[in-house]
PDBQT receptor file of N, H, CA, C and O in Angstrom, charges set to zero:
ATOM      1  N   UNK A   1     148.972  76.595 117.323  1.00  0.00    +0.000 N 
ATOM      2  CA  UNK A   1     147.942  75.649 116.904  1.00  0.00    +0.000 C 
ATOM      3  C   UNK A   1     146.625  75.916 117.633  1.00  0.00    +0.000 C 
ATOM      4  O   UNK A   1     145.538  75.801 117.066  1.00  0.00    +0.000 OA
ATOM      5  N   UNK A   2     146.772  76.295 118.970  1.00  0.00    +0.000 N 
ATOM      6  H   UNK A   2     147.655  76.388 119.430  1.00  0.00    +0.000 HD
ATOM      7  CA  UNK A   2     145.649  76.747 119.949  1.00  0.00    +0.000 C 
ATOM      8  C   UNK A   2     144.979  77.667 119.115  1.00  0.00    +0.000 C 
ATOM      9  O   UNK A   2     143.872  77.322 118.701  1.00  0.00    +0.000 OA
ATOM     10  N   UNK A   3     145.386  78.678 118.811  1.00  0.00    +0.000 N 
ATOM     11  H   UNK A   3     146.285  78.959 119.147  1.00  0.00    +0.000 HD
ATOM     12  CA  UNK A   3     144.733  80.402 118.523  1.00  0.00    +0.000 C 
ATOM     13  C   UNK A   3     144.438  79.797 117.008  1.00  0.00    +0.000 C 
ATOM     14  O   UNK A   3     143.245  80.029 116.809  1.00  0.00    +0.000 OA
ATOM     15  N   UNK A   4     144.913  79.225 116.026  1.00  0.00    +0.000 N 
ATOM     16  H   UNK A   4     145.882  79.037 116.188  1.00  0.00    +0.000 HD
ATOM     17  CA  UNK A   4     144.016  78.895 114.924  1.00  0.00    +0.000 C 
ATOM     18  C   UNK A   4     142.538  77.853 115.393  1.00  0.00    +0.000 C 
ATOM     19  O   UNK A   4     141.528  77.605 114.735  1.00  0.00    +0.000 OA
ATOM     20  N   UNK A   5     142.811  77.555 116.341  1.00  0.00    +0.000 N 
ATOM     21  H   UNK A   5     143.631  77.756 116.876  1.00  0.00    +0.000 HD
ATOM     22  CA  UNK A   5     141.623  76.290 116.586  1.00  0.00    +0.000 C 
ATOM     23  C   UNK A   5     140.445  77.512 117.287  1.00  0.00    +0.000 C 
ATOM     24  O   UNK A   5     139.238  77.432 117.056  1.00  0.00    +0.000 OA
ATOM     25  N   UNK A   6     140.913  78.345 117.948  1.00  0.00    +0.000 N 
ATOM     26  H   UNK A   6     141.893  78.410 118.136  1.00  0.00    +0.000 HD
ATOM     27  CA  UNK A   6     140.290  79.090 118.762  1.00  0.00    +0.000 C 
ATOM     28  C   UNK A   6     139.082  80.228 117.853  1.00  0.00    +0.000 C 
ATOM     29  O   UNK A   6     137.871  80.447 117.869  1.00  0.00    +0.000 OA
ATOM     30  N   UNK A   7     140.570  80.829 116.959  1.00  0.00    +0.000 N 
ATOM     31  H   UNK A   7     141.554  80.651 116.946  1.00  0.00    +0.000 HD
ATOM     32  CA  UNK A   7     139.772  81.644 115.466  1.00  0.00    +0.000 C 
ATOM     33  C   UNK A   7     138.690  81.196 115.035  1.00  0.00    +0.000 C 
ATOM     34  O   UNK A   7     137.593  81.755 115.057  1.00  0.00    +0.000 OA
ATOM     35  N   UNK A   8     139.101  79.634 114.415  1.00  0.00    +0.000 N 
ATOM     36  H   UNK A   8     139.992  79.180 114.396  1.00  0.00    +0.000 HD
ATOM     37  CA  UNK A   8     137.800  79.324 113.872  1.00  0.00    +0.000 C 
ATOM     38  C   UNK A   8     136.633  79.296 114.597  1.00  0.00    +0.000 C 
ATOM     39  O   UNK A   8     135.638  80.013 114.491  1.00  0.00    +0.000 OA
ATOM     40  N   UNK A   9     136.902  78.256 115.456  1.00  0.00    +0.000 N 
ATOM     41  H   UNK A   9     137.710  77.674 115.542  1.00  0.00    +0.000 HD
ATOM     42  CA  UNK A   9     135.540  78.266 116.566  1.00  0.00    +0.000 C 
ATOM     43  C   UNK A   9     134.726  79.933 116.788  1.00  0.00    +0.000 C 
ATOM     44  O   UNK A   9     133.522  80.188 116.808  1.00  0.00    +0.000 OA
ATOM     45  N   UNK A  10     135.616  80.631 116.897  1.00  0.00    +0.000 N 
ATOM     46  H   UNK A  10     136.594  80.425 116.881  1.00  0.00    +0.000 HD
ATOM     47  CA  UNK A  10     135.031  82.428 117.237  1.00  0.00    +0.000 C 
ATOM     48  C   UNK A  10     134.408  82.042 115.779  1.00  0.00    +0.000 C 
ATOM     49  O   UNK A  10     133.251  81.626 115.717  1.00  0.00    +0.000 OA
ATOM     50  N   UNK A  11     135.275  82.205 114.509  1.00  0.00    +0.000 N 
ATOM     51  H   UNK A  11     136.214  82.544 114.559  1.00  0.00    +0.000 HD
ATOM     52  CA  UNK A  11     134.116  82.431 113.355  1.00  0.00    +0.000 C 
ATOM     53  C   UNK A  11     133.148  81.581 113.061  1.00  0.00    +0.000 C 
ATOM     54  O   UNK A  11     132.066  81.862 112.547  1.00  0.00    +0.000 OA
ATOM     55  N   UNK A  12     133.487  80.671 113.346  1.00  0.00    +0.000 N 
ATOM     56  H   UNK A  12     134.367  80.443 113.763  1.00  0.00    +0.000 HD
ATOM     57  CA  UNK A  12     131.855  80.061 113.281  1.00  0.00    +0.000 C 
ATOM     58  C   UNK A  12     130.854  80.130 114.108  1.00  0.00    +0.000 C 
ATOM     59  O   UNK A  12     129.725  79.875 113.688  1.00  0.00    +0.000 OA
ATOM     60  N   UNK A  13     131.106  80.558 115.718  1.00  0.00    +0.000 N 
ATOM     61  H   UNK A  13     132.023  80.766 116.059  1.00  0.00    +0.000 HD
ATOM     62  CA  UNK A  13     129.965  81.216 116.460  1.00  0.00    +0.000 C 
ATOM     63  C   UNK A  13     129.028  82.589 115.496  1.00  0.00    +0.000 C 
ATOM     64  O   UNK A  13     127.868  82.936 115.277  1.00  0.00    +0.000 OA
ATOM     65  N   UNK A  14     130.559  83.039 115.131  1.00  0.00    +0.000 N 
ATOM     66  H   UNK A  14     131.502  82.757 115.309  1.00  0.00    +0.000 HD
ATOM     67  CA  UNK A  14     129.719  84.732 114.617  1.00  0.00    +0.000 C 
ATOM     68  C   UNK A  14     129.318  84.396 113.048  1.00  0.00    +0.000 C 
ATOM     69  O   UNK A  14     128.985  85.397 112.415  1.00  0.00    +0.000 OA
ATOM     70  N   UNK A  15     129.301  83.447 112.492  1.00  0.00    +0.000 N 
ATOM     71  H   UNK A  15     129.572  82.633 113.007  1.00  0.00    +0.000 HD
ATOM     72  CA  UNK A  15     128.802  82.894 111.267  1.00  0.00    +0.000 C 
ATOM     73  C   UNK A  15     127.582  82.679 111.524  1.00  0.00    +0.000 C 
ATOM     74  O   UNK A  15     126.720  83.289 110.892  1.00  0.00    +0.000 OA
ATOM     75  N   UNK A  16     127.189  81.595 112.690  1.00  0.00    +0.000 N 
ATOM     76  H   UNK A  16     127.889  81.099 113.204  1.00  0.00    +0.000 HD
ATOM     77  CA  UNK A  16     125.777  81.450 113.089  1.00  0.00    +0.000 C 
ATOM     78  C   UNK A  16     125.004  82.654 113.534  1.00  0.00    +0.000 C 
ATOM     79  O   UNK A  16     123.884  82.936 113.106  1.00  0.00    +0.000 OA
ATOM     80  N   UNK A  17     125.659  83.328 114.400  1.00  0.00    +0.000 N 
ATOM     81  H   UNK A  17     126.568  83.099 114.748  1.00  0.00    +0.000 HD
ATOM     82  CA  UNK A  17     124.444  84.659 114.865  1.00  0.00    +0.000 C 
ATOM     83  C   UNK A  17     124.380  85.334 113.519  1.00  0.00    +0.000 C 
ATOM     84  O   UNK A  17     123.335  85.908 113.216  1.00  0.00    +0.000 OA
ATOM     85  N   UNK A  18     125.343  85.321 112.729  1.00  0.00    +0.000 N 
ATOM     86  H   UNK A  18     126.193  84.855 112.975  1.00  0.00    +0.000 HD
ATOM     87  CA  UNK A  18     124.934  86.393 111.591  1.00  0.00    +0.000 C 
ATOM     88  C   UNK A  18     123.864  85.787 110.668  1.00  0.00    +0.000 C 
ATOM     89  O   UNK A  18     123.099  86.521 110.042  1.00  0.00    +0.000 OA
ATOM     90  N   UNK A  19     123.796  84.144 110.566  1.00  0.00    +0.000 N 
ATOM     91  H   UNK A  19     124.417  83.547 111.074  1.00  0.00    +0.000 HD
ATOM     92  CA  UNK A  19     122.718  84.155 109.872  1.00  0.00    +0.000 C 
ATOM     93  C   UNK A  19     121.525  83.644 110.613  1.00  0.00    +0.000 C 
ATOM     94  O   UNK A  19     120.651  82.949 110.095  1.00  0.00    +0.000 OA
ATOM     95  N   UNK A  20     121.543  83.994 111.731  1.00  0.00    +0.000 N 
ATOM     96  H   UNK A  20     122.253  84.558 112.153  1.00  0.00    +0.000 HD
ATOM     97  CA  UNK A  20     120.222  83.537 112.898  1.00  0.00    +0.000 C 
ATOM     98  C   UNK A  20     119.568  85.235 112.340  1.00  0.00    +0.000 C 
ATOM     99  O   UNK A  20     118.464  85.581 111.921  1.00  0.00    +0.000 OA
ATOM    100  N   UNK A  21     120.785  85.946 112.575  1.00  0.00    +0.000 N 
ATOM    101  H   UNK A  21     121.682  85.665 112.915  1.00  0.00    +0.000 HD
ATOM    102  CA  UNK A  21     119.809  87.802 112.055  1.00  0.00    +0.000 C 
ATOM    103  C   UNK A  21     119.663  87.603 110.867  1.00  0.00    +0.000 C 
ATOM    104  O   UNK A  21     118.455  87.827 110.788  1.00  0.00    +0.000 OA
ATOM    105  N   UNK A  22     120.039  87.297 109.659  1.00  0.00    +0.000 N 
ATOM    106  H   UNK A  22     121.020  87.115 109.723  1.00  0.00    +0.000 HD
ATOM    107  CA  UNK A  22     119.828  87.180 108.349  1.00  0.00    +0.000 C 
ATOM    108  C   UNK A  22     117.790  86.493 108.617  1.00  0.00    +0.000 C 
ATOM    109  O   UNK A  22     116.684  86.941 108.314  1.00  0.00    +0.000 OA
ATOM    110  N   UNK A  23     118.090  85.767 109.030  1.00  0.00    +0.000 N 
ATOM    111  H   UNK A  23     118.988  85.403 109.276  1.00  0.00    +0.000 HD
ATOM    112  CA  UNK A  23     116.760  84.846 108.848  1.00  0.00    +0.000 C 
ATOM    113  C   UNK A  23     115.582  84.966 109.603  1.00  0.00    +0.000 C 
ATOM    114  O   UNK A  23     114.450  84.519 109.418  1.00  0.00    +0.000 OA
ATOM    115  N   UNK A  24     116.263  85.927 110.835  1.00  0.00    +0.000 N 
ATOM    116  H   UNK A  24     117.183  86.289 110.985  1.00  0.00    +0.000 HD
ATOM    117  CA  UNK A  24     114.989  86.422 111.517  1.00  0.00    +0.000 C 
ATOM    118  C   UNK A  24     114.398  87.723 110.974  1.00  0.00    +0.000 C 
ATOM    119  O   UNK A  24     113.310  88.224 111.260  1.00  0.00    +0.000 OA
ATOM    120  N   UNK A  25     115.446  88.223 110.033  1.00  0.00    +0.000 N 
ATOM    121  H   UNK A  25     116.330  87.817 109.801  1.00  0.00    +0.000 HD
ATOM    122  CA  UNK A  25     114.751  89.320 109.397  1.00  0.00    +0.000 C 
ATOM    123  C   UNK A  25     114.289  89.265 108.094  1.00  0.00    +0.000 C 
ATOM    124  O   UNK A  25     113.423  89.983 107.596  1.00  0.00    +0.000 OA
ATOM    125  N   UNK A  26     115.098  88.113 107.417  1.00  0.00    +0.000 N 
ATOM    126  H   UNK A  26     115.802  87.530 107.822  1.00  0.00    +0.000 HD
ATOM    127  CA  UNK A  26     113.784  87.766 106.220  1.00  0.00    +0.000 C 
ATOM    128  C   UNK A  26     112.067  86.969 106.921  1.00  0.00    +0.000 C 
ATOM    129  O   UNK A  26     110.964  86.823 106.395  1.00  0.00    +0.000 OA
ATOM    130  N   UNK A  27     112.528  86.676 108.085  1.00  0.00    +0.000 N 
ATOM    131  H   UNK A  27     113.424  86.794 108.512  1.00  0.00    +0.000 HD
ATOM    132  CA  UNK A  27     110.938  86.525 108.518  1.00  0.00    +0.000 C 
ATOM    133  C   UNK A  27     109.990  87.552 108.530  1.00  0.00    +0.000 C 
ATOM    134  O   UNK A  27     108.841  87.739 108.130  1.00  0.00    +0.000 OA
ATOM    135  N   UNK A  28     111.042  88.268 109.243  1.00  0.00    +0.000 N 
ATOM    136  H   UNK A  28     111.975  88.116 109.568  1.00  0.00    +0.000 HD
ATOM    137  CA  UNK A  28     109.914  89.570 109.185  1.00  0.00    +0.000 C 
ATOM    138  C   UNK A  28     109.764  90.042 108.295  1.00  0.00    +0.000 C 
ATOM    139  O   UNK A  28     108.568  90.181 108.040  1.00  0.00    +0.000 OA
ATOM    140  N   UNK A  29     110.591  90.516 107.396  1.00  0.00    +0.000 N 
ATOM    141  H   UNK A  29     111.562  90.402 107.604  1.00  0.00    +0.000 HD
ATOM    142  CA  UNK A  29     110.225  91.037 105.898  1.00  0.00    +0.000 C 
ATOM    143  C   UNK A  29     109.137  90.309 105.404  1.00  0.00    +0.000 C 
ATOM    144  O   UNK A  29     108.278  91.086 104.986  1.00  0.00    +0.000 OA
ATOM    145  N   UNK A  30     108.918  89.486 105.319  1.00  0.00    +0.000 N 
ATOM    146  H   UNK A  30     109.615  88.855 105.658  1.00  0.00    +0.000 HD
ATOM    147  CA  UNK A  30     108.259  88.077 105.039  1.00  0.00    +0.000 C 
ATOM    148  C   UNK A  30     106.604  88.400 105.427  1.00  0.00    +0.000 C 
ATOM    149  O   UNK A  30     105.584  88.571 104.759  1.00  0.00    +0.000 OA
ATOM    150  N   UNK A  31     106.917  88.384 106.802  1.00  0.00    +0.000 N 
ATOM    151  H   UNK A  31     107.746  88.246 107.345  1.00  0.00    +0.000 HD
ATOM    152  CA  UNK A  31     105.533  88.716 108.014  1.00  0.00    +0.000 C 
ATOM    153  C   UNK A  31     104.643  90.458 107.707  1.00  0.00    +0.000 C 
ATOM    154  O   UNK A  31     103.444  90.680 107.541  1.00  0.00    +0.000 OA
ATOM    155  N   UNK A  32     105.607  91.245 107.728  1.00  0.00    +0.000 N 
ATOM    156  H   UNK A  32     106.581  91.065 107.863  1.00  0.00    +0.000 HD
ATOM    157  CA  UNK A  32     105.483  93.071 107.517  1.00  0.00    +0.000 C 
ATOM    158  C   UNK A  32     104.696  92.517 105.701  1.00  0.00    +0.000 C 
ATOM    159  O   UNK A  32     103.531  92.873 105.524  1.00  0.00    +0.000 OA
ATOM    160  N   UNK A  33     105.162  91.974 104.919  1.00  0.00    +0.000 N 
ATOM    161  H   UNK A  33     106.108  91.685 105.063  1.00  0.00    +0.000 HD
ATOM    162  CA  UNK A  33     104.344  92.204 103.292  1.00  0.00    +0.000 C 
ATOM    163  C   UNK A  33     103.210  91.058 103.563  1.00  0.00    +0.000 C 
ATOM    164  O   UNK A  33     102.473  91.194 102.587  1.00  0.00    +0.000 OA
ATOM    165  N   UNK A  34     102.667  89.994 104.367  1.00  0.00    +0.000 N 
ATOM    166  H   UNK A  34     103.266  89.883 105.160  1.00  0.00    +0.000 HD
ATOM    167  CA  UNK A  34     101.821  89.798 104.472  1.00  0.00    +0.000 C 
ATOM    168  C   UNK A  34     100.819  90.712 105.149  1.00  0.00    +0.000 C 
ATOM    169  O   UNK A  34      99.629  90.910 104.901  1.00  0.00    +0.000 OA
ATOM    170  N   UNK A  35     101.697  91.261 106.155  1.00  0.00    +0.000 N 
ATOM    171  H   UNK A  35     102.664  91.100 106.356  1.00  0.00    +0.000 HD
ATOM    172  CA  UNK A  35     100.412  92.621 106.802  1.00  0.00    +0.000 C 
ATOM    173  C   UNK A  35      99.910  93.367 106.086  1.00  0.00    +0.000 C 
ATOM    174  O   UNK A  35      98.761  93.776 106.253  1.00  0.00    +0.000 OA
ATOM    175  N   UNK A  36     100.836  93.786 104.912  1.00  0.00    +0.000 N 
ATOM    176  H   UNK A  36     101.769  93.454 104.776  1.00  0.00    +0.000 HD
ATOM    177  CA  UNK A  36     100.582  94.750 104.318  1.00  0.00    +0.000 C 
ATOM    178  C   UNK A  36      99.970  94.557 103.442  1.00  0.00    +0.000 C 
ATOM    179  O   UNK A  36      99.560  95.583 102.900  1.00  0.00    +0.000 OA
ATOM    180  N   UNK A  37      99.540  93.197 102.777  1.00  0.00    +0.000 N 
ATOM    181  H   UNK A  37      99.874  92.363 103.217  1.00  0.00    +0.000 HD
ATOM    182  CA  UNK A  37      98.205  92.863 101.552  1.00  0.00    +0.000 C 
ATOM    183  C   UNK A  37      97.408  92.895 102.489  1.00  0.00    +0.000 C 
ATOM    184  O   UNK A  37      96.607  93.759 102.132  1.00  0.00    +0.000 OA
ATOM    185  N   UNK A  38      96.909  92.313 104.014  1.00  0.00    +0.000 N 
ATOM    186  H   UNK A  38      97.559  91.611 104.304  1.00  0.00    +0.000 HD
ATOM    187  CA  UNK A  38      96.114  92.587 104.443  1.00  0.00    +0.000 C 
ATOM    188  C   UNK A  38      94.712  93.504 105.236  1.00  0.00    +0.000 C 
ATOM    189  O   UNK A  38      93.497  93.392 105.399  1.00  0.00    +0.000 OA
ATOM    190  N   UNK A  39      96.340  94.840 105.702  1.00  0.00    +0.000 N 
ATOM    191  H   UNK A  39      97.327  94.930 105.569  1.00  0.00    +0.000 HD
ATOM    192  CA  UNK A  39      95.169  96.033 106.105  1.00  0.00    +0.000 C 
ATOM    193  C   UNK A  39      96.377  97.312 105.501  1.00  0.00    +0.000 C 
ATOM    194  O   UNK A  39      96.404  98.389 106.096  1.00  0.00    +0.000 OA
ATOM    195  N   UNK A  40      97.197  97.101 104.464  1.00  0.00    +0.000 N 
ATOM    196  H   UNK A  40      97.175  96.226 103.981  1.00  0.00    +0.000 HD
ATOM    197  CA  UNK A  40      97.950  98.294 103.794  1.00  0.00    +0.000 C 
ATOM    198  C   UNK A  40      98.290  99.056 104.849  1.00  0.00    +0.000 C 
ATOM    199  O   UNK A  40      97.977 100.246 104.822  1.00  0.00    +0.000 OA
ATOM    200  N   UNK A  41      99.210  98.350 106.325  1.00  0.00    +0.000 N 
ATOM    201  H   UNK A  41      99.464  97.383 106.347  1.00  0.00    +0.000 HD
ATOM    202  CA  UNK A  41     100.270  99.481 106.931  1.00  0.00    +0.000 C 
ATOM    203  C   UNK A  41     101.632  99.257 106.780  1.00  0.00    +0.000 C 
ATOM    204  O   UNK A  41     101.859  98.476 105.856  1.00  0.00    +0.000 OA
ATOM    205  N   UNK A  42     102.606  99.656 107.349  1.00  0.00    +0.000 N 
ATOM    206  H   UNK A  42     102.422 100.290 108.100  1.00  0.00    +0.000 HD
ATOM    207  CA  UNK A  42     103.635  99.339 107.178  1.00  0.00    +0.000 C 
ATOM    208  C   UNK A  42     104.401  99.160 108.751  1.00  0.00    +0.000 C 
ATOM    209  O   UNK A  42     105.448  99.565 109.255  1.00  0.00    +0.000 OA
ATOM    210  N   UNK A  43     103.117  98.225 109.243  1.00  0.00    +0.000 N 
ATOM    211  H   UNK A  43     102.266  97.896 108.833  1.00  0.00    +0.000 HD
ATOM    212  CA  UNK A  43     103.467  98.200 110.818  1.00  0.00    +0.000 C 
ATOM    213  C   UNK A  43     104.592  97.372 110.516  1.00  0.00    +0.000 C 
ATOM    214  O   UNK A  43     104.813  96.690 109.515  1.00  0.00    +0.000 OA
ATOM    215  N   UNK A  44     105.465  97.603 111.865  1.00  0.00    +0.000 N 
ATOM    216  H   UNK A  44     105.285  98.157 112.677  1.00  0.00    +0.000 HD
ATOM    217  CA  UNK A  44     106.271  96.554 111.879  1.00  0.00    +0.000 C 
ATOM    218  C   UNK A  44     107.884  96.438 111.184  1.00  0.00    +0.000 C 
ATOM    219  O   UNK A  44     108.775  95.642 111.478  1.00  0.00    +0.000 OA
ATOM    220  N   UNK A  45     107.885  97.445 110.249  1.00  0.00    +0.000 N 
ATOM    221  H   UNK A  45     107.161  98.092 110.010  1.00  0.00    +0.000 HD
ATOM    222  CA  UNK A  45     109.119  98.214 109.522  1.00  0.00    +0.000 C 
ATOM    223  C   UNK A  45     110.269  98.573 110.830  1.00  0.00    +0.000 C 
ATOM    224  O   UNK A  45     111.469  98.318 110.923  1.00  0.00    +0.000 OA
ATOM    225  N   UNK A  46     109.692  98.997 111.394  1.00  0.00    +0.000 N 
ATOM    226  H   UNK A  46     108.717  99.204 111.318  1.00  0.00    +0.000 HD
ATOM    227  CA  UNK A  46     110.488  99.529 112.637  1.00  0.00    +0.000 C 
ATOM    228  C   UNK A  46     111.067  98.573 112.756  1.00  0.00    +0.000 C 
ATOM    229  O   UNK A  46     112.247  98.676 112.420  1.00  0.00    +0.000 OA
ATOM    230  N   UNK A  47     110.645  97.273 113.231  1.00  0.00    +0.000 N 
ATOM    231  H   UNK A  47     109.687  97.190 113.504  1.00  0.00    +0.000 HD
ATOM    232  CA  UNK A  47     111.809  95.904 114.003  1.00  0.00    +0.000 C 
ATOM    233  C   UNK A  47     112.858  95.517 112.903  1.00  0.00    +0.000 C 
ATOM    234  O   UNK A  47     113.943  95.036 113.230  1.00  0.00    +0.000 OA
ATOM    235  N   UNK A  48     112.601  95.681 111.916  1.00  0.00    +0.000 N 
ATOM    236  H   UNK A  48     111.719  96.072 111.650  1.00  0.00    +0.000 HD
ATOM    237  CA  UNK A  48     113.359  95.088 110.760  1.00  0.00    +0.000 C 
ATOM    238  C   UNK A  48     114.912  96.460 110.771  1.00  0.00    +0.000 C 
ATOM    239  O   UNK A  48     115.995  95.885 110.878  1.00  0.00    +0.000 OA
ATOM    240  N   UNK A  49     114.988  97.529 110.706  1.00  0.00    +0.000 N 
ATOM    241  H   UNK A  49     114.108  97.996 110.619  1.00  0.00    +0.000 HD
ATOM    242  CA  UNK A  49     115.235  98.464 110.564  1.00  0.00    +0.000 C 
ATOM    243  C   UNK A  49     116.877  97.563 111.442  1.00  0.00    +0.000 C 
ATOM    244  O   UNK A  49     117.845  97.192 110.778  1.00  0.00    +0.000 OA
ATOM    245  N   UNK A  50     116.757  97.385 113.191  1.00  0.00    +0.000 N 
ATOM    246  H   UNK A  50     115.971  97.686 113.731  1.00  0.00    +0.000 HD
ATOM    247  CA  UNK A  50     117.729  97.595 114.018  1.00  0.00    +0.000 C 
ATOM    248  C   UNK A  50     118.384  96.382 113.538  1.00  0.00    +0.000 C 
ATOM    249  O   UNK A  50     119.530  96.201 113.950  1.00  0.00    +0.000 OA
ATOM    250  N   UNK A  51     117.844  95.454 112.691  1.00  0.00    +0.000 N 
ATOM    251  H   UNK A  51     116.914  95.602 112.357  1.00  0.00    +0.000 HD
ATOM    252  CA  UNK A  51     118.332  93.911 112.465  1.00  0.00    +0.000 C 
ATOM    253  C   UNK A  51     119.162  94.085 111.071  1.00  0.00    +0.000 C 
ATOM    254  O   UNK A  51     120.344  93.745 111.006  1.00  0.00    +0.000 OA
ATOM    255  N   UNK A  52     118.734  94.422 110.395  1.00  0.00    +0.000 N 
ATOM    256  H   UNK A  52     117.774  94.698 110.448  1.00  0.00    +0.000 HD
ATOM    257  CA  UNK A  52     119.933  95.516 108.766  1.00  0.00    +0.000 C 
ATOM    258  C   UNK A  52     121.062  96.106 109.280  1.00  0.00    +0.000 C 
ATOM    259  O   UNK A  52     122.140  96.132 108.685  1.00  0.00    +0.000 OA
ATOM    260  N   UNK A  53     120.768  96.781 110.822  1.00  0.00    +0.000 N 
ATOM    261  H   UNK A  53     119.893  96.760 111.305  1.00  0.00    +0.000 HD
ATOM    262  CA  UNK A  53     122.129  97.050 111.235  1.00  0.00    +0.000 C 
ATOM    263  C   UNK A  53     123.098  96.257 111.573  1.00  0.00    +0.000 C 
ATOM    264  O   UNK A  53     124.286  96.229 111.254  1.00  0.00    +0.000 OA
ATOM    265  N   UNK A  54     122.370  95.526 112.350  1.00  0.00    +0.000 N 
ATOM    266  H   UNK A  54     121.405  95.549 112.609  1.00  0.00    +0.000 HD
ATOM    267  CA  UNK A  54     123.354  94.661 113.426  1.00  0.00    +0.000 C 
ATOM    268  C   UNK A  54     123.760  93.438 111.758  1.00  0.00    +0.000 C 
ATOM    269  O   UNK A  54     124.966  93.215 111.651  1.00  0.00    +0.000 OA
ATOM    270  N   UNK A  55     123.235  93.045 111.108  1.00  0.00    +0.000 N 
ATOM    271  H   UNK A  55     122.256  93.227 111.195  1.00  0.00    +0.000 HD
ATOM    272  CA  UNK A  55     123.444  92.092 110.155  1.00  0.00    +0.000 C 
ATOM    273  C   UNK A  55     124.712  92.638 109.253  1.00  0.00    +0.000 C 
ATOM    274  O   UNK A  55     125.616  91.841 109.000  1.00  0.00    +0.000 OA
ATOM    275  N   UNK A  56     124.780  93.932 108.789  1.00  0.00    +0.000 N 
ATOM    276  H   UNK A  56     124.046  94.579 108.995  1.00  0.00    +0.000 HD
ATOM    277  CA  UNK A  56     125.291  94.653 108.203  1.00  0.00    +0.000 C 
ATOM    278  C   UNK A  56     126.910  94.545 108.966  1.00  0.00    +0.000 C 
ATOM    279  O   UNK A  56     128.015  94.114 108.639  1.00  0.00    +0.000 OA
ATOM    280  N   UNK A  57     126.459  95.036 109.846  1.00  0.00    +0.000 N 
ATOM    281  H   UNK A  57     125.561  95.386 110.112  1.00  0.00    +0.000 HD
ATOM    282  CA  UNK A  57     127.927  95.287 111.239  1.00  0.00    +0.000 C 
ATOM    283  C   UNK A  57     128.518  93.608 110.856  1.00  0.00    +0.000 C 
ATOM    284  O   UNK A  57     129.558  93.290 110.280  1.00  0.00    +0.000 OA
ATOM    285  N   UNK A  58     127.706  92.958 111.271  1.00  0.00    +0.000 N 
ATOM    286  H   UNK A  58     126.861  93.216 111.739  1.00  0.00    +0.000 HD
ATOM    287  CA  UNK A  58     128.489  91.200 110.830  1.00  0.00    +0.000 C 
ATOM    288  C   UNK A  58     129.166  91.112 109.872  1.00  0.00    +0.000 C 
ATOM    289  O   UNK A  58     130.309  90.655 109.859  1.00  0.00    +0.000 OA
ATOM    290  N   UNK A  59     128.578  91.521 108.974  1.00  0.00    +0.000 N 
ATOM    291  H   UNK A  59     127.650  91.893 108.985  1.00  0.00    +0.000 HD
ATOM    292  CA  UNK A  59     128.822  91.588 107.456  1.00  0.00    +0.000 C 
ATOM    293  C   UNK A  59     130.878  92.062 107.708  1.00  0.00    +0.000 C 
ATOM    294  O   UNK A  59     131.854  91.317 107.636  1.00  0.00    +0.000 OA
ATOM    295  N   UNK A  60     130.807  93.312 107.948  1.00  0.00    +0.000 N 
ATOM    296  H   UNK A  60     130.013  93.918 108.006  1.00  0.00    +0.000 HD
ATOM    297  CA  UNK A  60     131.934  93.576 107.767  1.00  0.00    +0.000 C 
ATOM    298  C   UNK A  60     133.263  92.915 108.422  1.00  0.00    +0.000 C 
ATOM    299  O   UNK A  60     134.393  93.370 108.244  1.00  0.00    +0.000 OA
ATOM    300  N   UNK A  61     132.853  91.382 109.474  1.00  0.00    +0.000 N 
ATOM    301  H   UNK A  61     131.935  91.012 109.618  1.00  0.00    +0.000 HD
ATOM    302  CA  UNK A  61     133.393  90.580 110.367  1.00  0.00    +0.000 C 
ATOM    303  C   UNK A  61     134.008  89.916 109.326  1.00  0.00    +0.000 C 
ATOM    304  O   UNK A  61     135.168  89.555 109.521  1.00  0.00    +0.000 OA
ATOM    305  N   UNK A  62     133.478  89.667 108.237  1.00  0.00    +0.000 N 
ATOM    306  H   UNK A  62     132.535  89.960 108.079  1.00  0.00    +0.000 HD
ATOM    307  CA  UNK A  62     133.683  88.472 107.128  1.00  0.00    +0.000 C 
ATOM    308  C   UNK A  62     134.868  88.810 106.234  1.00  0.00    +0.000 C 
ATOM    309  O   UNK A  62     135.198  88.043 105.329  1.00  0.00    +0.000 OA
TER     310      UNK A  62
C-alpha cells in the first residue's frame, strides 16, 4: 500500500516539472517570435533547444 502511495506522489512530482518545462518553453517560443517581428534574429533559439530535450526525456516517463 506504501509503494503505490509513494509511485504516485513520484508521478505527480515528475508530472509537474514536466509541465513547468512544457511552459517555460512555450514562453520562450512565445518571447524568441516576438524578437523576431522585431529586429528579424533568431536570438535566443539556443535556450529553447536544451528544454525539447529535457521535456522530450519526460515525455518518455509517461
Amino acid at each position: 500500500m506504501e509503494s503505490h502511495i509513494e509511485n504516485f506522489i513520484v508521478h505527480g512530482i515528475l508530472e509537474i516539472m514536466y509541465l513547468d518545462i512544457l511552459l517555460k518553453s512555450i514562453k520562450e517560443i512565445s518571447m524568441v517570435k516576438v524578437k523576431q517581428k522585431k529586429n528579424y534574429t533568431d536570438h535566443g533559439i539556443n535556450i529553447i533547444k536544451p528544454n525539447k530535450k529535457v521535456a522530450n526525456m519526460l515525455l518518455f516517463l509517461f
